[in-house]
Amino acid sequence: MAVGIFDSGLGGLTIWEAVQARLPDQEFIYLADSAHAPYGVRNADDIYDLTVAATQRLFDAGCDLVVLACNTASAAALRRMQEGWVPSDKRVLGVFVPLIEALTEREWGDNSPPREVAVHHVALFATPATVATRAFQRELAFRAIGVDVEAQACGGVVDAIEDGDMILAEALVRSHVDALKRKMPKPDAAILGCTHYPLMKDTFQDALGADVSVFSQADLVAESLAHYLGRHPDKLGSGQAGFLTTGDPKRVSDRATQFLRRPISFTAA
């Protein structure tokens, strides 16, 4: 029985690795839409159409539950999908929920009025498309007051990571942190709002300073998914575990193996 994990490229492998470690007996079907990556520079309608097509592919593979391990897709497509497209017997989850739960220290089902939380100045690092949706700010506003969010669109970082150029990725991260600090000199916390960015967490932390709490998604998503499946065992679905890509399987496999430093073999979606 398999759960689907979708990302525009390889970034979602950070989520896959964490959920596999948290749920070692659970099978997962991972789909990378490598042919159309990155999503972060696309418009909202493009992102919606591509995310729907990929999610349908995972439904067709036997998944009843799909995790959008892509912040851009979660920001630009998830709400629209849930409101008008997802079949009643299926479920699609995003990666915002666990992050905002951790940041605001309240359960997602807690519908009490917004209240003050421990952090007041939050730096958000994300793709241009995610930043444009203002989805993080909207969801935070439902749950917390007095939180100032300064967003920094991190152009080029995903491309550099996907290409395996970590020297360029590190230089870009430091440049984007410098740009953020010019707008918010002393953030209390930083959100790494892209599943590629955990690979650069040490660089973000070093550039931001040791006194800034850096929230990365992988472990938070893994714990949240474990709790969800415990409450909804009917969403385990069927299907055979594996890795699918819309791109060139050999090239994507090589990049994925380099990405996670372990053998990963993709087949054509």
mmCIF file of C-alpha atoms in Angstrom, residues 27-257:
data_model
loop_
_atom_site.group_PDB
_atom_site.id
_atom_site.type_symbol
_atom_site.label_atom_id
_atom_site.label_comp_id
_atom_site.label_asym_id
_atom_site.label_seq_id
_atom_site.Cartn_x
_atom_site.Cartn_y
_atom_site.Cartn_z
ATOM 1 C CA GLU A 27 5.673 2.335 0.922
ATOM 2 C CA PHE A 28 5.814 5.525 -1.137
ATOM 3 C CA ILE A 29 5.529 6.365 -4.818
ATOM 4 C CA TYR A 30 7.595 9.452 -5.578
ATOM 5 C CA LEU A 31 6.861 11.452 -8.734
ATOM 6 C CA ALA A 32 9.211 14.173 -9.985
ATOM 7 C CA ASP A 33 7.861 16.367 -12.778
ATOM 8 C CA SER A 34 11.406 16.952 -13.961
ATOM 9 C CA ALA A 35 10.337 17.775 -17.513
ATOM 10 C CA HIS A 36 8.629 20.941 -16.274
ATOM 11 C CA ALA A 37 10.867 21.927 -13.339
ATOM 12 C CA PRO A 38 11.335 24.365 -11.788
ATOM 13 C CA TYR A 39 7.793 25.456 -10.892
ATOM 14 C CA GLY A 40 8.976 28.486 -8.949
ATOM 15 C CA VAL A 41 9.154 30.735 -12.018
ATOM 16 C CA ARG A 42 5.795 29.648 -13.533
ATOM 17 C CA ASN A 43 2.422 31.400 -13.252
ATOM 18 C CA ALA A 44 -0.363 30.110 -10.988
ATOM 19 C CA ASP A 45 -2.452 28.531 -13.770
ATOM 20 C CA ASP A 46 0.554 26.617 -15.133
ATOM 21 C CA ILE A 47 1.409 25.359 -11.658
ATOM 22 C CA TYR A 48 -2.185 24.288 -11.046
ATOM 23 C CA ASP A 49 -2.450 22.380 -14.337
ATOM 24 C CA LEU A 50 0.876 20.612 -13.865
ATOM 25 C CA THR A 51 0.127 19.735 -10.237
ATOM 26 C CA VAL A 52 -3.298 18.313 -11.132
ATOM 27 C CA ALA A 53 -1.772 16.172 -13.894
ATOM 28 C CA ALA A 54 0.929 14.820 -11.585
ATOM 29 C CA THR A 55 -1.513 14.147 -8.748
ATOM 30 C CA GLN A 56 -3.830 12.295 -11.139
ATOM 31 C CA ARG A 57 -0.885 10.163 -12.234
ATOM 32 C CA LEU A 58 -0.326 9.151 -8.594
ATOM 33 C CA PHE A 59 -4.047 8.472 -8.099
ATOM 34 C CA ASP A 60 -3.885 6.241 -11.193
ATOM 35 C CA ALA A 61 -0.919 4.412 -9.643
ATOM 36 C CA GLY A 62 -3.100 3.455 -6.684
ATOM 37 C CA CYS A 63 -2.455 6.258 -4.201
ATOM 38 C CA ASP A 64 -5.441 7.513 -2.193
ATOM 39 C CA LEU A 65 -3.294 10.096 -0.410
ATOM 40 C CA VAL A 66 -0.807 12.428 -2.130
ATOM 41 C CA VAL A 67 1.568 14.770 -0.327
ATOM 42 C CA LEU A 68 2.577 17.835 -2.342
ATOM 43 C CA ALA A 69 6.209 17.930 -1.254
ATOM 44 C CA CYS A 70 6.583 21.191 -3.143
ATOM 45 C CA ASN A 71 5.943 24.552 -1.521
ATOM 46 C CA THR A 72 5.216 26.214 -4.842
ATOM 47 C CA ALA A 73 2.506 23.675 -5.676
ATOM 48 C CA SER A 74 1.147 23.857 -2.119
ATOM 49 C CA ALA A 75 1.004 27.648 -2.303
ATOM 50 C CA ALA A 76 -0.354 28.090 -5.815
ATOM 51 C CA ALA A 77 -2.512 25.004 -6.401
ATOM 52 C CA LEU A 78 -3.525 23.111 -3.258
ATOM 53 C CA ARG A 79 -6.464 25.218 -2.072
ATOM 54 C CA ARG A 80 -7.940 25.381 -5.581
ATOM 55 C CA MET A 81 -7.519 21.614 -5.976
ATOM 56 C CA GLN A 82 -9.166 20.867 -2.648
ATOM 57 C CA GLU A 83 -12.084 23.170 -3.365
ATOM 58 C CA GLY A 84 -12.950 21.952 -6.839
ATOM 59 C CA TRP A 85 -10.965 18.973 -8.086
ATOM 60 C CA VAL A 86 -9.881 16.351 -5.535
ATOM 61 C CA PRO A 87 -12.292 13.333 -5.595
ATOM 62 C CA SER A 88 -14.200 12.687 -2.360
ATOM 63 C CA ASP A 89 -12.396 9.378 -1.753
ATOM 64 C CA LYS A 90 -8.924 10.897 -2.182
ATOM 65 C CA ARG A 91 -6.876 13.346 -0.143
ATOM 66 C CA VAL A 92 -4.131 15.803 -1.085
ATOM 67 C CA LEU A 93 -2.000 17.390 1.631
ATOM 68 C CA GLY A 94 0.512 20.213 1.435
ATOM 69 C CA VAL A 95 3.677 20.981 3.354
ATOM 70 C CA PHE A 96 2.574 24.297 4.907
ATOM 71 C CA VAL A 97 0.550 22.782 7.730
ATOM 72 C CA PRO A 98 3.326 21.183 9.818
ATOM 73 C CA LEU A 99 5.565 24.229 9.423
ATOM 74 C CA ILE A 100 2.920 26.675 10.598
ATOM 75 C CA GLU A 101 1.956 24.338 13.453
ATOM 76 C CA ALA A 102 5.567 24.426 14.635
ATOM 77 C CA LEU A 103 5.986 28.164 14.156
ATOM 78 C CA THR A 104 2.764 29.128 15.953
ATOM 79 C CA GLU A 105 2.892 26.299 18.516
ATOM 80 C CA ARG A 106 -0.754 25.354 17.951
ATOM 81 C CA GLU A 107 -2.533 22.410 16.394
ATOM 82 C CA TRP A 108 -3.919 22.829 12.864
ATOM 83 C CA GLY A 109 -7.443 22.015 14.074
ATOM 84 C CA ASP A 110 -7.251 24.755 16.705
ATOM 85 C CA ASN A 111 -9.766 27.319 15.452
ATOM 86 C CA SER A 112 -9.433 29.714 18.375
ATOM 87 C CA PRO A 113 -8.737 33.384 17.532
ATOM 88 C CA PRO A 114 -5.210 34.377 16.493
ATOM 89 C CA ARG A 115 -2.887 35.031 19.424
ATOM 90 C CA GLU A 116 0.613 36.253 20.101
ATOM 91 C CA VAL A 117 3.404 33.701 19.644
ATOM 92 C CA ALA A 118 7.037 33.562 20.660
ATOM 93 C CA VAL A 119 8.440 34.879 17.373
ATOM 94 C CA HIS A 120 7.788 38.373 16.047
ATOM 95 C CA HIS A 121 10.139 38.799 13.079
ATOM 96 C CA VAL A 122 10.165 35.932 10.569
ATOM 97 C CA ALA A 123 12.255 35.644 7.416
ATOM 98 C CA LEU A 124 10.701 33.565 4.640
ATOM 99 C CA PHE A 125 12.988 32.146 1.947
ATOM 100 C CA ALA A 126 11.072 30.629 -0.978
ATOM 101 C CA THR A 127 10.745 30.496 -4.751
ATOM 102 C CA PRO A 128 9.423 33.584 -6.568
ATOM 103 C CA ALA A 129 6.078 31.845 -7.220
ATOM 104 C CA THR A 130 5.611 30.862 -3.569
ATOM 105 C CA VAL A 131 6.448 34.374 -2.408
ATOM 106 C CA ALA A 132 3.966 35.842 -4.903
ATOM 107 C CA THR A 133 1.046 33.834 -3.472
ATOM 108 C CA ARG A 134 1.547 35.235 0.057
ATOM 109 C CA ALA A 135 0.200 31.871 1.253
ATOM 110 C CA PHE A 136 2.516 31.687 4.264
ATOM 111 C CA GLN A 137 1.459 35.130 5.434
ATOM 112 C CA ARG A 138 -2.229 34.288 4.963
ATOM 113 C CA GLU A 139 -2.044 31.044 6.913
ATOM 114 C CA LEU A 140 0.029 32.622 9.676
ATOM 115 C CA ALA A 141 -2.478 35.459 10.014
ATOM 116 C CA PHE A 142 -5.242 32.948 10.768
ATOM 117 C CA ARG A 143 -3.297 31.699 13.786
ATOM 118 C CA ALA A 144 -0.975 34.402 15.067
ATOM 119 C CA ILE A 145 -0.894 38.153 15.630
ATOM 120 C CA GLY A 146 2.061 40.470 15.846
ATOM 121 C CA VAL A 147 4.230 38.445 13.464
ATOM 122 C CA ASP A 148 6.106 40.459 10.851
ATOM 123 C CA VAL A 149 7.009 38.298 7.836
ATOM 124 C CA GLU A 150 9.644 39.482 5.371
ATOM 125 C CA ALA A 151 9.807 37.311 2.242
ATOM 126 C CA GLN A 152 12.854 36.838 0.038
ATOM 127 C CA ALA A 153 12.412 35.276 -3.402
ATOM 128 C CA CYS A 154 15.451 33.049 -3.901
ATOM 129 C CA GLY A 155 15.861 32.965 -7.648
ATOM 130 C CA GLY A 156 18.366 30.482 -9.043
ATOM 131 C CA VAL A 157 18.859 28.314 -5.952
ATOM 132 C CA VAL A 158 16.636 25.444 -7.096
ATOM 133 C CA ASP A 159 18.236 25.390 -10.561
ATOM 134 C CA ALA A 160 21.718 25.265 -9.037
ATOM 135 C CA ILE A 161 20.798 22.397 -6.707
ATOM 136 C CA GLU A 162 19.056 20.444 -9.478
ATOM 137 C CA ASP A 163 22.185 20.897 -11.621
ATOM 138 C CA GLY A 164 24.391 19.674 -8.779
ATOM 139 C CA ASP A 165 26.271 22.997 -8.570
ATOM 140 C CA MET A 166 26.414 23.370 -4.796
ATOM 141 C CA ILE A 167 29.102 26.070 -4.945
ATOM 142 C CA LEU A 168 26.760 28.298 -6.928
ATOM 143 C CA ALA A 169 23.841 27.335 -4.661
ATOM 144 C CA GLU A 170 25.812 28.394 -1.574
ATOM 145 C CA ALA A 171 26.798 31.709 -3.144
ATOM 146 C CA LEU A 172 23.182 32.404 -4.098
ATOM 147 C CA VAL A 173 21.909 31.521 -0.619
ATOM 148 C CA ARG A 174 24.355 33.937 0.998
ATOM 149 C CA SER A 175 23.350 36.650 -1.483
ATOM 150 C CA HIS A 176 19.650 36.137 -0.742
ATOM 151 C CA VAL A 177 20.249 36.172 3.019
ATOM 152 C CA ASP A 178 22.155 39.445 2.639
ATOM 153 C CA ALA A 179 19.226 40.898 0.676
ATOM 154 C CA LEU A 180 16.777 39.763 3.356
ATOM 155 C CA LYS A 181 18.874 41.268 6.131
ATOM 156 C CA ARG A 182 18.796 44.632 4.408
ATOM 157 C CA LYS A 183 15.000 44.525 4.820
ATOM 158 C CA MET A 184 14.885 42.741 8.217
ATOM 159 C CA PRO A 185 18.236 43.071 10.013
ATOM 160 C CA LYS A 186 17.386 40.854 12.998
ATOM 161 C CA PRO A 187 14.865 38.079 12.303
ATOM 162 C CA ASP A 188 13.889 35.821 15.225
ATOM 163 C CA ALA A 189 13.227 32.855 12.949
ATOM 164 C CA ALA A 190 13.654 31.808 9.336
ATOM 165 C CA ILE A 191 11.400 29.555 7.258
ATOM 166 C CA LEU A 192 13.040 27.500 4.525
ATOM 167 C CA GLY A 193 9.986 27.520 2.279
ATOM 168 C CA CYS A 194 11.218 25.153 -0.415
ATOM 169 C CA THR A 195 11.957 21.454 -0.078
ATOM 170 C CA HIS A 196 15.299 21.915 -1.848
ATOM 171 C CA TYR A 197 16.545 24.296 0.823
ATOM 172 C CA PRO A 198 17.178 21.761 3.655
ATOM 173 C CA LEU A 199 20.253 20.735 1.659
ATOM 174 C CA MET A 200 21.514 24.276 2.252
ATOM 175 C CA LYS A 201 20.331 24.573 5.860
ATOM 176 C CA ASP A 202 23.853 24.903 7.269
ATOM 177 C CA THR A 203 24.580 27.712 4.828
ATOM 178 C CA PHE A 204 21.345 29.512 5.713
ATOM 179 C CA GLN A 205 22.108 29.106 9.427
ATOM 180 C CA ASP A 206 25.675 30.344 9.046
ATOM 181 C CA ALA A 207 24.607 33.367 7.007
ATOM 182 C CA LEU A 208 21.740 34.234 9.352
ATOM 183 C CA GLY A 209 23.649 33.687 12.599
ATOM 184 C CA ALA A 210 23.394 31.135 15.389
ATOM 185 C CA ASP A 211 20.727 33.109 17.265
ATOM 186 C CA VAL A 212 18.141 32.695 14.445
ATOM 187 C CA SER A 213 15.877 29.629 14.655
ATOM 188 C CA VAL A 214 15.773 27.992 11.215
ATOM 189 C CA PHE A 215 12.626 25.956 10.501
ATOM 190 C CA SER A 216 13.098 23.226 7.899
ATOM 191 C CA GLN A 217 10.203 21.092 6.750
ATOM 192 C CA ALA A 218 11.286 17.492 6.290
ATOM 193 C CA ASP A 219 11.105 16.198 9.872
ATOM 194 C CA LEU A 220 8.005 18.263 10.640
ATOM 195 C CA VAL A 221 6.184 16.871 7.601
ATOM 196 C CA ALA A 222 7.238 13.319 8.468
ATOM 197 C CA GLU A 223 5.853 13.556 11.996
ATOM 198 C CA SER A 224 2.639 15.158 10.771
ATOM 199 C CA LEU A 225 2.147 12.460 8.117
ATOM 200 C CA ALA A 226 2.677 9.721 10.704
ATOM 201 C CA HIS A 227 -0.050 11.246 12.870
ATOM 202 C CA TYR A 228 -2.373 11.648 9.889
ATOM 203 C CA LEU A 229 -1.997 8.039 8.751
ATOM 204 C CA GLY A 230 -2.605 6.904 12.306
ATOM 205 C CA ARG A 231 -5.951 8.699 12.221
ATOM 206 C CA HIS A 232 -6.786 7.787 8.598
ATOM 207 C CA PRO A 233 -5.508 4.272 7.826
ATOM 208 C CA ASP A 234 -8.059 4.061 4.999
ATOM 209 C CA LYS A 235 -5.886 6.486 2.996
ATOM 210 C CA LEU A 236 -2.999 4.042 2.599
ATOM 211 C CA GLY A 237 -4.240 3.093 -0.875
ATOM 212 C CA SER A 238 -2.446 0.525 -3.012
ATOM 213 C CA GLY A 239 0.286 0.594 -5.628
ATOM 214 C CA GLN A 240 3.923 -0.438 -5.802
ATOM 215 C CA ALA A 241 6.631 1.726 -4.272
ATOM 216 C CA GLY A 242 9.062 3.406 -6.625
ATOM 217 C CA PHE A 243 10.369 6.587 -8.193
ATOM 218 C CA LEU A 244 8.805 8.096 -11.321
ATOM 219 C CA THR A 245 9.868 11.052 -13.431
ATOM 220 C CA THR A 246 8.525 12.906 -16.446
ATOM 221 C CA GLY A 247 12.115 13.674 -17.411
ATOM 222 C CA ASP A 248 15.002 11.493 -18.553
ATOM 223 C CA PRO A 249 15.128 8.624 -16.013
ATOM 224 C CA LYS A 250 18.896 8.116 -16.228
ATOM 225 C CA ARG A 251 19.733 11.780 -15.790
ATOM 226 C CA VAL A 252 17.237 12.172 -12.939
ATOM 227 C CA SER A 253 18.516 8.980 -11.273
ATOM 228 C CA ASP A 254 22.091 10.257 -11.444
ATOM 229 C CA ARG A 255 21.090 13.617 -9.960
ATOM 230 C CA ALA A 256 18.974 11.973 -7.259
ATOM 231 C CA THR A 257 21.830 9.666 -6.266
#
